[in-house]
Coordinates of C-alpha atoms in Angstrom, one line a residue:
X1 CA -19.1 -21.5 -34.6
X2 CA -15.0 -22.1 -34.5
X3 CA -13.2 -19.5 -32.1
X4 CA -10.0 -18.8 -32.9
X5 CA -7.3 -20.5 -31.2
X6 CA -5.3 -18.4 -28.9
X7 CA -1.3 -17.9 -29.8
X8 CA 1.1 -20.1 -27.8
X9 CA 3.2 -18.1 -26.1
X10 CA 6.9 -19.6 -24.9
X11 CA 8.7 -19.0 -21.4
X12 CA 11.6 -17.4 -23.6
X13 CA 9.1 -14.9 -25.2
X14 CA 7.1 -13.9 -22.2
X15 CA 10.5 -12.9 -20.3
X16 CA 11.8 -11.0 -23.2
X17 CA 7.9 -8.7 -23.0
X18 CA 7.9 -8.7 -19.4
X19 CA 11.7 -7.2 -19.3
X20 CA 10.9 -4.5 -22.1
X21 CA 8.0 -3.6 -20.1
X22 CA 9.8 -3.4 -16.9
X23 CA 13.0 -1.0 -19.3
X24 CA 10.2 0.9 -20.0
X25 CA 8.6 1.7 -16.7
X26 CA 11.8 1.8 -14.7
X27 CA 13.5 4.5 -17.2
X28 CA 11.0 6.6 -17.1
X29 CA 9.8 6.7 -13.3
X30 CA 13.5 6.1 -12.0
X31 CA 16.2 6.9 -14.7
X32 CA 14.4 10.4 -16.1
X33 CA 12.2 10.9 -13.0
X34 CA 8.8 11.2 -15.3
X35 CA 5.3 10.8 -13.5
X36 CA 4.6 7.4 -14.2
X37 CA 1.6 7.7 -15.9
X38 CA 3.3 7.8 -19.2
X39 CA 5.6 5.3 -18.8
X40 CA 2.9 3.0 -17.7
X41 CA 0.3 3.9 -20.7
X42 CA 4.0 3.5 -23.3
X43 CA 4.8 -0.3 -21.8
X44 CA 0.7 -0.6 -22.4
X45 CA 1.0 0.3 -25.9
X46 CA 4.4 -2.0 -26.7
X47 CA 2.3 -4.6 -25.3
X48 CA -0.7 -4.2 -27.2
X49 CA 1.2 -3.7 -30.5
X50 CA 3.0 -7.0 -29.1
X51 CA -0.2 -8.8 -29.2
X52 CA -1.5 -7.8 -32.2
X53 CA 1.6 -9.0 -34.3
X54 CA 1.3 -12.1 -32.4
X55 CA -2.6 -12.4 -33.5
X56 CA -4.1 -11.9 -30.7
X57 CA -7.8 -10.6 -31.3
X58 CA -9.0 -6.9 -30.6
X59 CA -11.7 -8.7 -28.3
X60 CA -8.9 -10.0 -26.1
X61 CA -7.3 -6.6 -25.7
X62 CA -10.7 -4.9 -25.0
X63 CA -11.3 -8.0 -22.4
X64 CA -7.9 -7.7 -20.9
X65 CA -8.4 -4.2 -20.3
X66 CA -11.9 -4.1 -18.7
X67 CA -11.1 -7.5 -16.5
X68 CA -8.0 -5.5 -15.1
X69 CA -10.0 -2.6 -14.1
X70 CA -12.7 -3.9 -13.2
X71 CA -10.4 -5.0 -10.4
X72 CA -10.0 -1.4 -9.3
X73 CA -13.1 0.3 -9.1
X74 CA -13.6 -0.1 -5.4
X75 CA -10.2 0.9 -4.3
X76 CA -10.6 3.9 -7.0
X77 CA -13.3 5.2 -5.2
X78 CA -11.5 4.7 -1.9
X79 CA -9.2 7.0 -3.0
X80 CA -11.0 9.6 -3.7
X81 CA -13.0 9.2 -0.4
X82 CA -9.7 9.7 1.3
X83 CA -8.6 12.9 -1.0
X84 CA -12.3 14.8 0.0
X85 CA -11.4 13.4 3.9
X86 CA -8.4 14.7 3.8
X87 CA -9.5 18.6 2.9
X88 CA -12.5 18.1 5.0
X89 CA -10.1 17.0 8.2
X90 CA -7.6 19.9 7.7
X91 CA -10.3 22.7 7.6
X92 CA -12.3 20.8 10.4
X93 CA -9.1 21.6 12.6
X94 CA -8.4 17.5 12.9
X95 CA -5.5 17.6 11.4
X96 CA -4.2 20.7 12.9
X97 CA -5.2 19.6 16.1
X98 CA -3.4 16.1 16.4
X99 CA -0.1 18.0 15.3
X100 CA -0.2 20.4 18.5
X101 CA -1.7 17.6 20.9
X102 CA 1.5 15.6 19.2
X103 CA 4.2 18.0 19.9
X104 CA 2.8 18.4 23.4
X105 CA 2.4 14.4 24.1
X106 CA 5.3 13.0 22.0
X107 CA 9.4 13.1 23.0
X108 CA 10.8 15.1 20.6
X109 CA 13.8 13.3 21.3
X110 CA 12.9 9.7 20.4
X111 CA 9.9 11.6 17.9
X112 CA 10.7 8.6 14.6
X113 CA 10.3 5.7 17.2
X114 CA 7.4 7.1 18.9
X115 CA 5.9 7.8 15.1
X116 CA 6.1 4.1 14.3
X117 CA 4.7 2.9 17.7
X118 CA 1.3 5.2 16.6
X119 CA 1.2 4.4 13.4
X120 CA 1.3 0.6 14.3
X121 CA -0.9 0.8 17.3
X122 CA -3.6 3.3 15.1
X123 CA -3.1 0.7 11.9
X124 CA -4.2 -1.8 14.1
X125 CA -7.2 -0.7 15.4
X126 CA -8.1 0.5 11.4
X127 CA -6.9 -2.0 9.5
X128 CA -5.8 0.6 6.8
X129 CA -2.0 1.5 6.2
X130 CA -3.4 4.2 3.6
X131 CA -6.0 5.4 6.3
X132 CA -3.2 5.7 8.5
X133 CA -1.1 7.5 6.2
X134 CA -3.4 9.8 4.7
X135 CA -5.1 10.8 8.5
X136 CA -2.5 10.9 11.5
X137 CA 0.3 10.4 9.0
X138 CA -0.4 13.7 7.7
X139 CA 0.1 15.2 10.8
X140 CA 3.2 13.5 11.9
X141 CA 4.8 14.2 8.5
X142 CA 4.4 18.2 9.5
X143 CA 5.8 17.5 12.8
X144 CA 8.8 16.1 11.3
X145 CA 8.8 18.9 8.7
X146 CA 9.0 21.4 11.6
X147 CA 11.8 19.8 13.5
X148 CA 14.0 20.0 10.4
X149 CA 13.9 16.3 10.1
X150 CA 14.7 13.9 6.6
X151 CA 11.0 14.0 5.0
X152 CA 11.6 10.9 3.7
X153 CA 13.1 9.5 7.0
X154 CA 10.2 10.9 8.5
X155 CA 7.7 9.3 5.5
X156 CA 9.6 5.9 6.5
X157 CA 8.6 5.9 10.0
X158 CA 4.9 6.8 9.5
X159 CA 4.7 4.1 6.6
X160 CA 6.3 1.4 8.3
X161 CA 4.2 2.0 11.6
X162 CA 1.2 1.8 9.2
X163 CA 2.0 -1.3 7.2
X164 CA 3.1 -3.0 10.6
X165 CA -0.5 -2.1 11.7
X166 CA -2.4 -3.4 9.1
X167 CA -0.9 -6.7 9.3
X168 CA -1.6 -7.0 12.9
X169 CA -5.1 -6.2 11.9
X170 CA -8.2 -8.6 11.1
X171 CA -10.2 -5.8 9.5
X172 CA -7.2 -5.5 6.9
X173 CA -8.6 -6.2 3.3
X174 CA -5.3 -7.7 2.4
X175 CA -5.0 -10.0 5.5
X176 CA -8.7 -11.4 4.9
X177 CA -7.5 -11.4 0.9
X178 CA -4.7 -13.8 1.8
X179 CA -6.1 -16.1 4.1
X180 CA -8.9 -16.8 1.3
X181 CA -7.0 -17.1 -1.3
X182 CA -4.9 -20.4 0.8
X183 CA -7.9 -20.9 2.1
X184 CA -7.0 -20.5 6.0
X185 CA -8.8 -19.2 9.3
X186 CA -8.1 -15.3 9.5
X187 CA -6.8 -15.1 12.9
X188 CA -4.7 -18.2 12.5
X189 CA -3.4 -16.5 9.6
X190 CA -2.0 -13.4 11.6
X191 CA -0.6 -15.2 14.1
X192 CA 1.3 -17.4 11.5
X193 CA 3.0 -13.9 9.5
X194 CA 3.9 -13.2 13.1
X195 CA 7.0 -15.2 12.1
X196 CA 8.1 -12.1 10.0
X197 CA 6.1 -8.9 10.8
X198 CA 7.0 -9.4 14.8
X199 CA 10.6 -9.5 13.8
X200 CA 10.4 -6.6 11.2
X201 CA 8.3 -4.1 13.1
X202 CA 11.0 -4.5 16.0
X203 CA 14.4 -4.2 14.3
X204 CA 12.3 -1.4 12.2
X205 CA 11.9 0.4 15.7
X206 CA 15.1 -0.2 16.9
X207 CA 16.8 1.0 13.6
X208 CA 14.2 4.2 13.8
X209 CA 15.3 5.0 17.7
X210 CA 19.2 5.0 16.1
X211 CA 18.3 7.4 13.1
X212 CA 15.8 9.5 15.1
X213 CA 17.6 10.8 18.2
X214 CA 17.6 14.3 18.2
X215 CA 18.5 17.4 20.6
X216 CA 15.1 19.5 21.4
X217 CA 17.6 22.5 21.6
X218 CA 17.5 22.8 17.4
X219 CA 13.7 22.3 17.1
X220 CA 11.8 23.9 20.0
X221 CA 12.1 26.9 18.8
X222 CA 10.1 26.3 15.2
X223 CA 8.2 24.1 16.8
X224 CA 6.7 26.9 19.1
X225 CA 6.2 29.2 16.3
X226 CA 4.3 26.2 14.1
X227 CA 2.0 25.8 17.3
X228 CA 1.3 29.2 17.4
X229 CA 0.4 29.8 13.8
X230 CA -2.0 25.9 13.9
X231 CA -3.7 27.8 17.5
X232 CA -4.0 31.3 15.2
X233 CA -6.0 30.3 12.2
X234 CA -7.5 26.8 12.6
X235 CA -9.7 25.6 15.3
X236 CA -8.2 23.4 17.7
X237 CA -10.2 21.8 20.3
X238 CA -11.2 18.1 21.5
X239 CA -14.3 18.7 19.1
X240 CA -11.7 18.8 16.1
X241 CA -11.2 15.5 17.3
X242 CA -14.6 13.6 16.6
X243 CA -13.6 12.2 13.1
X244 CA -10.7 10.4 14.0
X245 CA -12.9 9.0 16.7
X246 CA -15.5 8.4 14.7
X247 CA -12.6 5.9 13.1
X248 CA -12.2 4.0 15.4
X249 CA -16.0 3.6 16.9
X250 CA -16.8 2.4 12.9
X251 CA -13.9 0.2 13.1
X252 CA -14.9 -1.3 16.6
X253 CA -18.0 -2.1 14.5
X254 CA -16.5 -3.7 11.8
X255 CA -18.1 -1.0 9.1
X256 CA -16.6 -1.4 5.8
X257 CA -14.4 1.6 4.4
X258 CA -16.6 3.2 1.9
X259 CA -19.7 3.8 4.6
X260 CA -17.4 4.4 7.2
X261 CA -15.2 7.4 4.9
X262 CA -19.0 8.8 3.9
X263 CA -20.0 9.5 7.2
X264 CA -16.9 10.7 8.2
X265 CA -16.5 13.7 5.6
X266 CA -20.2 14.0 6.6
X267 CA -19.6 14.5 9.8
X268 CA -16.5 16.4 9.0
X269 CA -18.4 18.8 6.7
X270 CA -20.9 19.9 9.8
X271 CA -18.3 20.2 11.5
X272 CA -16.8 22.9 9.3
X273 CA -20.1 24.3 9.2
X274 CA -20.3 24.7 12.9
X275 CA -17.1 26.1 13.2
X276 CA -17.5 28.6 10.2
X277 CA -20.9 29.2 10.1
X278 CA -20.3 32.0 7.7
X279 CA -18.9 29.4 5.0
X280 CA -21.2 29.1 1.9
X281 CA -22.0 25.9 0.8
X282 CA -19.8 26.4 -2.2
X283 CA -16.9 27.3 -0.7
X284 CA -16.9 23.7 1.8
X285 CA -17.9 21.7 -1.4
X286 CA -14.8 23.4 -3.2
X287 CA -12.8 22.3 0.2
X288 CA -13.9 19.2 -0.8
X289 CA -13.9 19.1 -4.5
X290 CA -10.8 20.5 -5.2
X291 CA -9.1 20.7 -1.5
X292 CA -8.2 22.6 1.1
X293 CA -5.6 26.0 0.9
X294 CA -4.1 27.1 4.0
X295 CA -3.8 30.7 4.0
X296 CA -1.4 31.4 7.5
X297 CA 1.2 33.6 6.1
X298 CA 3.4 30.9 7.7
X299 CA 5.0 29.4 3.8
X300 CA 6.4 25.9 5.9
X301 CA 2.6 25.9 7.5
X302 CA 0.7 26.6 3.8
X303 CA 2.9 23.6 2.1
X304 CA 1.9 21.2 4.5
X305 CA -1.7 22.0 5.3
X306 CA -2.8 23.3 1.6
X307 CA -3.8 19.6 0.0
X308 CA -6.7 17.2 -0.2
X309 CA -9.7 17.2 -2.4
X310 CA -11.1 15.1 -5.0
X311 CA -8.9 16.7 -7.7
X312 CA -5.9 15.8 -5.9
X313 CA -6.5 11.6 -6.2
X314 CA -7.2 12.3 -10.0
X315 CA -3.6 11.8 -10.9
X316 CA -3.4 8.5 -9.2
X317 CA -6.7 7.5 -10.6
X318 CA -5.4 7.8 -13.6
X319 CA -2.5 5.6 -12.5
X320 CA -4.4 3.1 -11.2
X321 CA -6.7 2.9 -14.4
X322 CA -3.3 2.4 -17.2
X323 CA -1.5 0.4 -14.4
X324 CA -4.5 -2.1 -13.7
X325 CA -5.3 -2.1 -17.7
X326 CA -1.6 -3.4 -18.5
X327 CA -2.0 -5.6 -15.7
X328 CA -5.0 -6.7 -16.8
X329 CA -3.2 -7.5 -20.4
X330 CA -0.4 -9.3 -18.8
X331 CA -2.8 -11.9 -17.5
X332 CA -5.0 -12.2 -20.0
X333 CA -2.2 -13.0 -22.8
X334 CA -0.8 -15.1 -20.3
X335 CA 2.5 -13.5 -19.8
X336 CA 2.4 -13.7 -15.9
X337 CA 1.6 -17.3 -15.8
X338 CA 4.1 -18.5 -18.3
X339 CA 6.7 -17.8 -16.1
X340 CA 5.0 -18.6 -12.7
X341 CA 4.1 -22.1 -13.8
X342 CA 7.5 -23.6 -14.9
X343 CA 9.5 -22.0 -11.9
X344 CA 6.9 -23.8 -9.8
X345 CA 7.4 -27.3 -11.1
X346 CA 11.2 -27.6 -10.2
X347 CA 11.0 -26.7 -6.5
X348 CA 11.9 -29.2 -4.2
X349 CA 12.8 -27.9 -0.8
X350 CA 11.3 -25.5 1.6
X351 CA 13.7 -22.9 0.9
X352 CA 13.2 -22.8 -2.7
X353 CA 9.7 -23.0 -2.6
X354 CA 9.5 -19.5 0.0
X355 CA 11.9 -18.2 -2.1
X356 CA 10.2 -18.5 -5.3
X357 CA 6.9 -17.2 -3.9
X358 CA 8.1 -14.2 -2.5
X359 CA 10.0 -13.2 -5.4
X360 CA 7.3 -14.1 -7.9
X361 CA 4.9 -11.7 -5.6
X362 CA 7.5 -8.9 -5.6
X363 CA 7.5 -9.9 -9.3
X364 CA 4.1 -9.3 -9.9
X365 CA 4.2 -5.9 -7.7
X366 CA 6.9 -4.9 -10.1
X367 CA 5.3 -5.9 -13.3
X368 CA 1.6 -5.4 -12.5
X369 CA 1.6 -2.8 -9.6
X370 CA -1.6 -3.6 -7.8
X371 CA -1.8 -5.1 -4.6
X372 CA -4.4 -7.6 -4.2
X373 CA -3.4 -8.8 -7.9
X374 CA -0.1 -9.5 -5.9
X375 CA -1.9 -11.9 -3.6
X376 CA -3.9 -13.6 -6.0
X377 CA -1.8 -15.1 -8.8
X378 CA 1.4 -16.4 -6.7
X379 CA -1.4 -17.8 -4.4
X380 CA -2.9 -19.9 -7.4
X381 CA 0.1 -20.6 -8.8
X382 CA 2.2 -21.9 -5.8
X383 CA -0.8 -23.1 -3.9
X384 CA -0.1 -26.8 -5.5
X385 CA 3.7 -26.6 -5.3
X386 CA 3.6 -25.9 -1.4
X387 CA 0.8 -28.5 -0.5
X388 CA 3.0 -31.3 -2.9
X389 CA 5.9 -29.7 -0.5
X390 CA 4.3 -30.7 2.7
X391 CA 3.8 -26.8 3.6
X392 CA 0.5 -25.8 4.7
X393 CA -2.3 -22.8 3.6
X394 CA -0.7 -20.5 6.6
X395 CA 3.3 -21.4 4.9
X396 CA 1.8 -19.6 1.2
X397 CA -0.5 -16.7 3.1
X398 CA 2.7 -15.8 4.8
X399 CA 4.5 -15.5 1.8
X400 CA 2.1 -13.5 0.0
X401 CA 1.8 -10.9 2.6
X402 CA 5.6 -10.7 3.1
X403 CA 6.5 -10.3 -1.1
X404 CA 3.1 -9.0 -2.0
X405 CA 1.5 -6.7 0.3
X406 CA 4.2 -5.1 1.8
X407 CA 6.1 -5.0 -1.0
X408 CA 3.4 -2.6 -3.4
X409 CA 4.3 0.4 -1.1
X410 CA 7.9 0.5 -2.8
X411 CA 6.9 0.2 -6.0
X412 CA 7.3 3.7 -8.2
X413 CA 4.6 3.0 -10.3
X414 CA 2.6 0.7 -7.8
X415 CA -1.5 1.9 -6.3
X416 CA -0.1 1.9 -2.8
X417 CA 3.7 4.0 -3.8
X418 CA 1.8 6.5 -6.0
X419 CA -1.4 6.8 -3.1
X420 CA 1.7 7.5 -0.7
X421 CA 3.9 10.0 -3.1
X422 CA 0.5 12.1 -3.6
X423 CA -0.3 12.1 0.3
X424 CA 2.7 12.6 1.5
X425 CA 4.8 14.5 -1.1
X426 CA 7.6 12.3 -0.9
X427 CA 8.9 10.6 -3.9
X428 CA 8.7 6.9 -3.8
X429 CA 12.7 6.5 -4.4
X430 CA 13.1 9.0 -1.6
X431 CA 11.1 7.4 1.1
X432 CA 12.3 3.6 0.2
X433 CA 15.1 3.3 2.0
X434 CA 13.5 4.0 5.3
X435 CA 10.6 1.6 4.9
X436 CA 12.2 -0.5 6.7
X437 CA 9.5 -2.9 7.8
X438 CA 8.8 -4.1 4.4
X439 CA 12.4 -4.6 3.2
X440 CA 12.8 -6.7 6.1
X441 CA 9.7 -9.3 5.7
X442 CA 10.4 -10.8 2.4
X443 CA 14.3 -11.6 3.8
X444 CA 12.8 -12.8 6.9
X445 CA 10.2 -15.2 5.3
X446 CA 13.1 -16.2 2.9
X447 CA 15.4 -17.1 5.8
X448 CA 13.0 -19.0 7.6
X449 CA 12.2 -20.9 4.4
X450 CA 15.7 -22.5 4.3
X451 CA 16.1 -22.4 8.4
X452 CA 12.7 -24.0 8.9
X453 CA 12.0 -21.6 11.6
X454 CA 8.2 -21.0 12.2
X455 CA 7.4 -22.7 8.9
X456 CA 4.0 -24.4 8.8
X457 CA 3.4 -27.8 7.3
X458 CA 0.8 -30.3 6.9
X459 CA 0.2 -32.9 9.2
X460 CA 1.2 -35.4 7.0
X461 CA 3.8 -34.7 4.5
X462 CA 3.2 -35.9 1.2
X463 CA 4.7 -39.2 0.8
X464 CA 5.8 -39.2 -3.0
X465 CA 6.1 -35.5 -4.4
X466 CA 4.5 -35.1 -8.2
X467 CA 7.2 -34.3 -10.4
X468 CA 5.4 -32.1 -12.5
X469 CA 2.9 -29.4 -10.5
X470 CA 0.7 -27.2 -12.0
X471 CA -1.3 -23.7 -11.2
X472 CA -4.4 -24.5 -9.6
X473 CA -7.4 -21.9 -10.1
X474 CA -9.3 -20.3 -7.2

C-alpha cells in the first residue's frame, strides 16, 4: 500500500503562514480587544484551508488536531480543579480569612514588595505559579483593590512572586519538564537557572519596593471598613485556614496536583458544611459548579469575592482546546520546525546560540501558546547545536525556562495569560508591564550568552564543530 508523500514545505513559505497566523491573533486579542477564542479558532481555519490547497490529507488535519490536544487534557482538568477550589475556598472563609490576617501582618507601606516576597516563598513550597495565583493571589489582589492600588501593578507583583517561586521549586512540572527534555539532574538544573531567576526576582523586588510605597493615611480607612464587612458575613477563623495548609502538608509529601486539588475541595466542602450546616447539598455543589456569589452589600467586596466554579474555567477550556489544536497543526505540517532547524545550523558562538534559543521559545509561546510545548521543541531542536557548541544540558534547560516558561504568562492568547486574565480579572496587556520577573530572564540569559557569565559547558569542548546540525528527537 503506497502512502502519499507529504508536501515539502520551504523556509520562505512557513514564515509567510506563521506571520498571517500571528496578524491574525494579535489583531484580534490586542488591536480590537476580542476574547481570543475567535481569533485563535480564525488563524486555525486559515491554516487548515492552507493545508488543504497545499494537499495535505484530511487524516493529517484530524491527527494534528487530536496530537495537540491530547497534550492538554491533564492541565484541562487542572483548571477546572482550581475554578471549583477557588468557590469552595471563598465560601469556606480561606480566602476571606488570609485577606484580614494580611492587612493585619503585612506593611501597608511596602504591601507590592512584601506581595512578591509571599508569593515567591509560597511558589516555592508548591511548585505552582497558577496555584499561587489562583489561592493567596486572590487574596492579595483584594487587598490591593482596597488600598486603591493599580490592579494590574498589583496582578504584577503577585505573578512575578509566583513564577519566581516555581522556578525555585523541584516539585514544579516545568522545572522537572526541562531538565528531562536536556536530559540533566533536577536540582543541578535549578541551581544552574539561578544564573537568571536570582537576578530577576531581585531587581523585580527592588523595582516593586520603588512603585509600591504608599502612605497608610489614604488606605486605612477602606481598609477598616473591608475588614469589617470579610468579619460580618464570612467565617474567619484559623479553621478557615486548613486548606491552604493542607497545601503545603500534600506538597511536603510530594502528592501530585490532581489528588492533592481533590482532597482539598473535599476537605473544603466539609468545611462549608460545618460552618453552614443549614446549606443543602445543592446549593454547595452550585458553589462549586457554577461558583461562589458574595452577597455583602459591600459592591468593591461582591466584585472581588463573587467568582470560582467550574463554569468559570470553561472559557479558558475552550482556549486551551483551539489554542493547543492550531498548535498541534503547526507541528504536525511542520511549520515550527522549518524554521527552527535552519536558524540552528548557522550558530557559531555562545551568544548566538542563547540568543536563538530564547527567542525560538518565546517564538513558540507566541505562535503556539502552550507552555510545556514551549519547552519541548526548542529543546529538540537546539539540543544538537549547543552540545556541537561545547555548551552543556544545564546551558539549553536554562534557556528554555528563561524564553519558554516564563514567557507563556505574557502571552494574550497563551494557557498560563488566559488562566491568569480569568483569575485575576486583569487583562493580559494590562498586567504585562509589571511582570517584571519574566521580562527580565530571557535578557539576562541573553546577556550571559555573549558575556559568558554563569554559562555551562561540557568538559571537553568539541574539537571540530559540524557545519551542518540538525534537530535531534527526544
Amino acid at each position: 500500500m503506497n502512502k502519499t508523500k507529504a508536501p515539502q514545505i520551504s523556509t520562505l513559505e512557513a514564515v509567510i503562514v506563521l506571520l498571517v497566523v500571528l496578524g491574525i491573533m494579535s489583531a484580534g486579542v490586542i488591536g480590537w480587544g476580542l476574547s481570543p477564542q475567535v481569533p485563535v479558532l480564525l488563524a486555525m481555519g486559515v491554516v487548515t484551508a492552507w493545508a488543504m490547497l497545499r494537499g495535505f490529507p484530511w487524516s493529517a488535519v484530524n491527527a494534528g488536531i487530536k496530537e495537540g490536544i491530547d497534550k492538554g487534557i491533564v492541565p484541562i482538568f487542572i483548571f477546572i480543579l482550581i475554578g471549583a477550589m477557588i468557590s469552595t475556598w471563598i465560601a469556606a472563609g480561606t480566602i476571606p480569612t488570609l485577606m484580614v490576617i494580611g492587612f493585619k501582618i503585612i506593611n501597608i507601606q511596602w504591601f507590592l514588595p512584601s506581595v512578591f516576597i509571599v508569593c515567591t516563598l509560597v511558589g516555592a513550597a508548591v511548585g505552582s505559579a497558577f496555584t499561587v495565583t489562583s489561592t493567596v493571589g486572590i487574596a492579595f489582589f483584594g487587598m490591593g483593590v482596597t488600598m486603591n492600588l493599580n490592579p494590574a501593578l498589583v496582578a504584577g507583583a503577585i505573578i512575578s512572586g509566583g513564577i519566581f517561586g516555581d522556578k525555585l521549586s523541584p516539585l514544579s512540572e516545568t522545572n522537572n519538564l526541562a531538565s528531562a527534555v536536556v536530559d540533566t539532574d533536577l536540582f543541578t538544573h535549578i541551581k544552574h537557572i539561578l544564573w537568571s531567576t536570582l537576578p530577576a526576582g531581585l531587581i523585580s523586588l527592588g523595582l516593586f519596593a520603588m512603585l509600591g510605597h504608599s502612605s497608610t493615611e489614604t488606605s486605612l480607612a477602606k481598609i477598616n471598613q473591608t475588614v469589617a464587612v470579610l468579619n460580618g458575613h464570612f467565617s474567619i477563623s484559623a479553621l478557615a485556614l486548613l486548606p491552604i495548609v493542607l497545601v503545603f502538608v500534600c506538597a511536603g509529601f510530594k502528592m501530585p496536583a490532581i489528588p492533592t486539588m481533590l482532597l482539598n475541595i473535599f476537605i473544603s466542602a466539609g468545611l462549608i458544611l460545618f460552618e453552614q450546616p443549614e446549606l443543602s447539598l445543592a446549593k454547595l455543589t452550585a458553589i462549586i459548579n457554577t461558583g461562589f456569589v458574595s452577597k455583602t452589600g459591600n459592591t468593591s467586596v461582591d466584585t472581588l469575592l463573587s467568582r470560582g466554579g467550574i463554569v468559570s474555567m470553561m472559557s479558558m477550556v475552550a482556549l486551551i482546546v483551539v489554542t493547543l489544536s492550531l498548535g498541534g497543526l503547526l507541528v504536525k505540517f511542520g511549520l515550527i520546525n522549518q524554521i527552527m532547524t535552519p536558524v540552528a545550523k548557522h550558530l557559531n558562538s555562545d551568544g548566538k546560540l542563547v540568543l536563538a534559543g530564547v527567542l525560538t521559545c518565546i517564538g513558540v509561546n507566541v505562535f503556539v501558546g502552550e507552555q510545556f510545548l514551549s519547552i519541548i521543541l526548542p529543546g529538540r531542536a537546539f539540543r544538537q547545536a549547543f552540545n556541537d557548541g561545547g555548551l552543556s544540558g544545564n546551558a539549553l534547560g536554562r534557556v528554555l525556562e528563561d524564553g519558554g516558561t516564563v514567557i507563556n504568562y505574557l502571552v494574550p492568547w497563551g494557557v498560563g495569560g488566559v488562566f491568569l486574565t480569568t483569575t485575576l480579572g486583569v487583562p493580559t496587556i494590562l498586567y504585562l508591564p509589571f511582570v517584571f520577573f519574566s521580562l527580565l530572564c530571557p535578557v539576562i540569559s541573553v546577556i550571559s550568552g555573549f558575556t559568558g557569565v554563569g554559562m555551562a559547558h561540557l568538559n571537553q569542548r568539541t574539537a571540530v564543530k559540524t557545519k551542518h546540525v540538525t534537530a535531534t528527537e527526544v
